[in-house]
Amino acid sequence: MEPLTTAAIALATVIATKALEKTGENVGDALWNKSSQFLAFLREYSPNTVVAIEKAPEQPIDYGEVLLEIESTAQANSKIAQSMQELAVLPEKNSLPNFSEVLKEIEETVKKSEHSYPDNFIQNIQKAINVAQNQTIDQRGATFNI
């Protein structure tokens, strides 16, 4: 999976996990622990990014900038890259009913943004949405491959 796609899945996982926890829903230990670990590692190298993530979804953030910061930080630090990879595979094994919606919100926010992003930026977010939708389908017992 491309780093930006992985970053989008990791970011959406953190935000979806936070949103579920705030509504009092039970979040699996693996999701909670990996989300917390990812944010702790990211905080060491990009504290402003973590502050922005922690304010979401109550306060709008520039998801495009956050994704680019996560991707570049992960490229510079193998510990963050590994944590991001581990977090990105968890939605496949754990139910996050709001996961696809969070990814779609990220996509819409980036599309409406006035910032200029790399050419494949939206395509990578769309790949993450496809992965999320396929994981949701797989959790229901069907198999679907891209």
Coordinates of C-alpha atoms in Angstrom, one line a residue:
M1 CA 0.0 0.0 0.0
E2 CA 1.3 3.5 -0.8
P3 CA 2.4 5.6 2.2
L4 CA -0.2 8.3 1.6
T5 CA -3.0 5.6 1.5
T6 CA -1.7 4.1 4.6
A7 CA -1.5 7.5 6.3
A8 CA -5.1 8.2 5.3
I9 CA -6.3 4.9 6.8
A10 CA -4.2 5.4 10.0
L11 CA -5.6 9.0 10.4
A12 CA -9.2 7.8 9.8
T13 CA -8.7 5.0 12.2
V14 CA -7.5 7.4 15.0
I15 CA -10.4 9.8 14.3
A16 CA -13.0 7.1 14.1
T17 CA -11.7 5.5 17.3
K18 CA -11.8 8.8 19.1
A19 CA -15.4 9.5 17.8
L20 CA -16.6 6.1 19.0
E21 CA -15.0 6.5 22.4
K22 CA -16.6 9.9 22.9
T23 CA -20.1 8.4 22.2
G24 CA -19.4 5.8 24.9
E25 CA -19.1 2.9 22.5
N26 CA -16.7 0.1 23.3
V27 CA -13.5 0.4 21.2
G28 CA -11.4 -2.7 21.1
D29 CA -8.2 -2.8 23.1
A30 CA -6.0 -3.3 20.0
L31 CA -7.5 -0.3 18.3
W32 CA -7.3 1.9 21.4
N33 CA -3.7 0.8 22.1
K34 CA -2.4 1.2 18.6
S35 CA -4.1 4.6 18.1
S36 CA -2.6 5.8 21.4
Q37 CA 0.8 4.5 20.5
F38 CA 0.7 6.0 17.0
L39 CA -0.2 9.4 18.4
A40 CA 2.5 9.1 21.1
F41 CA 5.2 8.4 18.5
L42 CA 3.9 11.1 16.2
R43 CA 3.8 13.6 19.1
E44 CA 7.6 13.3 19.4
Y45 CA 8.2 14.5 15.9
S46 CA 5.2 16.5 15.0
P47 CA 3.4 17.8 18.1
N48 CA 1.2 20.3 16.2
T49 CA -0.1 17.6 14.0
V50 CA -1.2 15.6 17.0
V51 CA -2.9 18.6 18.5
A52 CA -4.9 19.1 15.3
I53 CA -5.9 15.4 15.2
E54 CA -6.9 15.4 18.8
K55 CA -9.2 18.4 18.2
A56 CA -11.0 16.6 15.3
P57 CA -13.8 16.2 14.6
E58 CA -15.1 19.0 16.9
Q59 CA -12.8 21.5 15.3
P60 CA -12.2 21.4 11.6
I61 CA -8.7 20.6 10.5
D62 CA -6.9 20.7 7.2
Y63 CA -6.8 16.9 6.5
G64 CA -4.6 17.4 3.5
E65 CA -1.9 19.1 5.5
V66 CA -2.2 16.6 8.3
L67 CA -1.9 13.7 5.9
L68 CA 1.2 15.2 4.2
E69 CA 2.8 15.8 7.6
I70 CA 2.1 12.2 8.7
E71 CA 3.5 10.8 5.5
S72 CA 6.6 12.9 5.6
T73 CA 7.2 12.2 9.3
A74 CA 6.7 8.4 8.7
Q75 CA 9.2 8.6 5.8
A76 CA 11.8 10.2 8.1
N77 CA 11.1 7.9 11.1
S78 CA 10.8 4.1 10.9
K79 CA 9.2 3.9 14.3
I80 CA 6.3 6.1 13.1
A81 CA 6.1 4.3 9.8
Q82 CA 5.8 0.9 11.5
S83 CA 3.2 2.2 14.0
M84 CA 1.2 3.7 11.1
Q85 CA 1.4 0.4 9.2
E86 CA 0.2 -1.6 12.3
L87 CA -2.7 0.9 12.8
A88 CA -3.8 0.8 9.2
V89 CA -4.4 -2.9 9.2
L90 CA -6.6 -2.9 12.3
P91 CA -9.9 -1.7 10.8
E92 CA -9.8 -5.0 8.7
K93 CA -10.0 -7.0 12.0
N94 CA -12.1 -4.6 14.1
S95 CA -15.4 -3.1 13.4
L96 CA -15.4 0.7 13.1
P97 CA -18.9 1.5 11.8
N98 CA -17.9 5.2 11.1
F99 CA -14.6 4.4 9.4
S100 CA -15.8 4.9 5.8
E101 CA -17.6 8.1 6.7
V102 CA -14.5 9.5 8.3
L103 CA -12.5 8.7 5.1
K104 CA -15.2 10.3 2.9
E105 CA -15.1 13.4 5.1
I106 CA -11.3 13.6 4.7
E107 CA -11.8 13.3 0.9
E108 CA -14.5 16.0 0.7
T109 CA -12.5 18.4 2.9
V110 CA -9.4 17.9 0.7
K111 CA -11.4 18.4 -2.5
K112 CA -12.9 21.7 -1.2
S113 CA -9.5 22.9 0.0
E114 CA -7.8 25.8 -1.7
H115 CA -4.4 24.2 -1.2
S116 CA -2.5 22.5 -4.0
Y117 CA -1.7 18.9 -3.4
P118 CA 0.2 16.3 -5.4
D119 CA -1.6 14.9 -8.4
N120 CA -2.3 11.5 -6.9
F121 CA -3.4 12.9 -3.5
I122 CA -7.1 12.4 -4.0
Q123 CA -6.6 9.1 -5.8
N124 CA -4.7 7.8 -2.7
I125 CA -7.6 8.9 -0.4
Q126 CA -10.0 7.1 -2.8
K127 CA -7.9 4.0 -2.6
A128 CA -8.1 4.2 1.2
I129 CA -11.9 4.5 0.9
N130 CA -12.0 1.5 -1.4
V131 CA -9.9 -0.5 1.1
A132 CA -12.3 0.6 3.9
Q133 CA -15.4 -0.4 1.9
N134 CA -13.9 -3.8 1.0
Q135 CA -13.0 -4.4 4.6
T136 CA -16.6 -3.6 5.6
I137 CA -17.9 -6.0 3.0
D138 CA -15.4 -8.7 4.1
Q139 CA -16.6 -8.4 7.7
R140 CA -20.1 -9.3 6.6
G141 CA -18.8 -12.6 5.2
A142 CA -18.6 -11.7 1.6
T143 CA -15.4 -11.5 -0.4
F144 CA -14.6 -8.7 -2.7
N145 CA -11.3 -7.8 -4.3
I146 CA -10.3 -4.8 -6.2

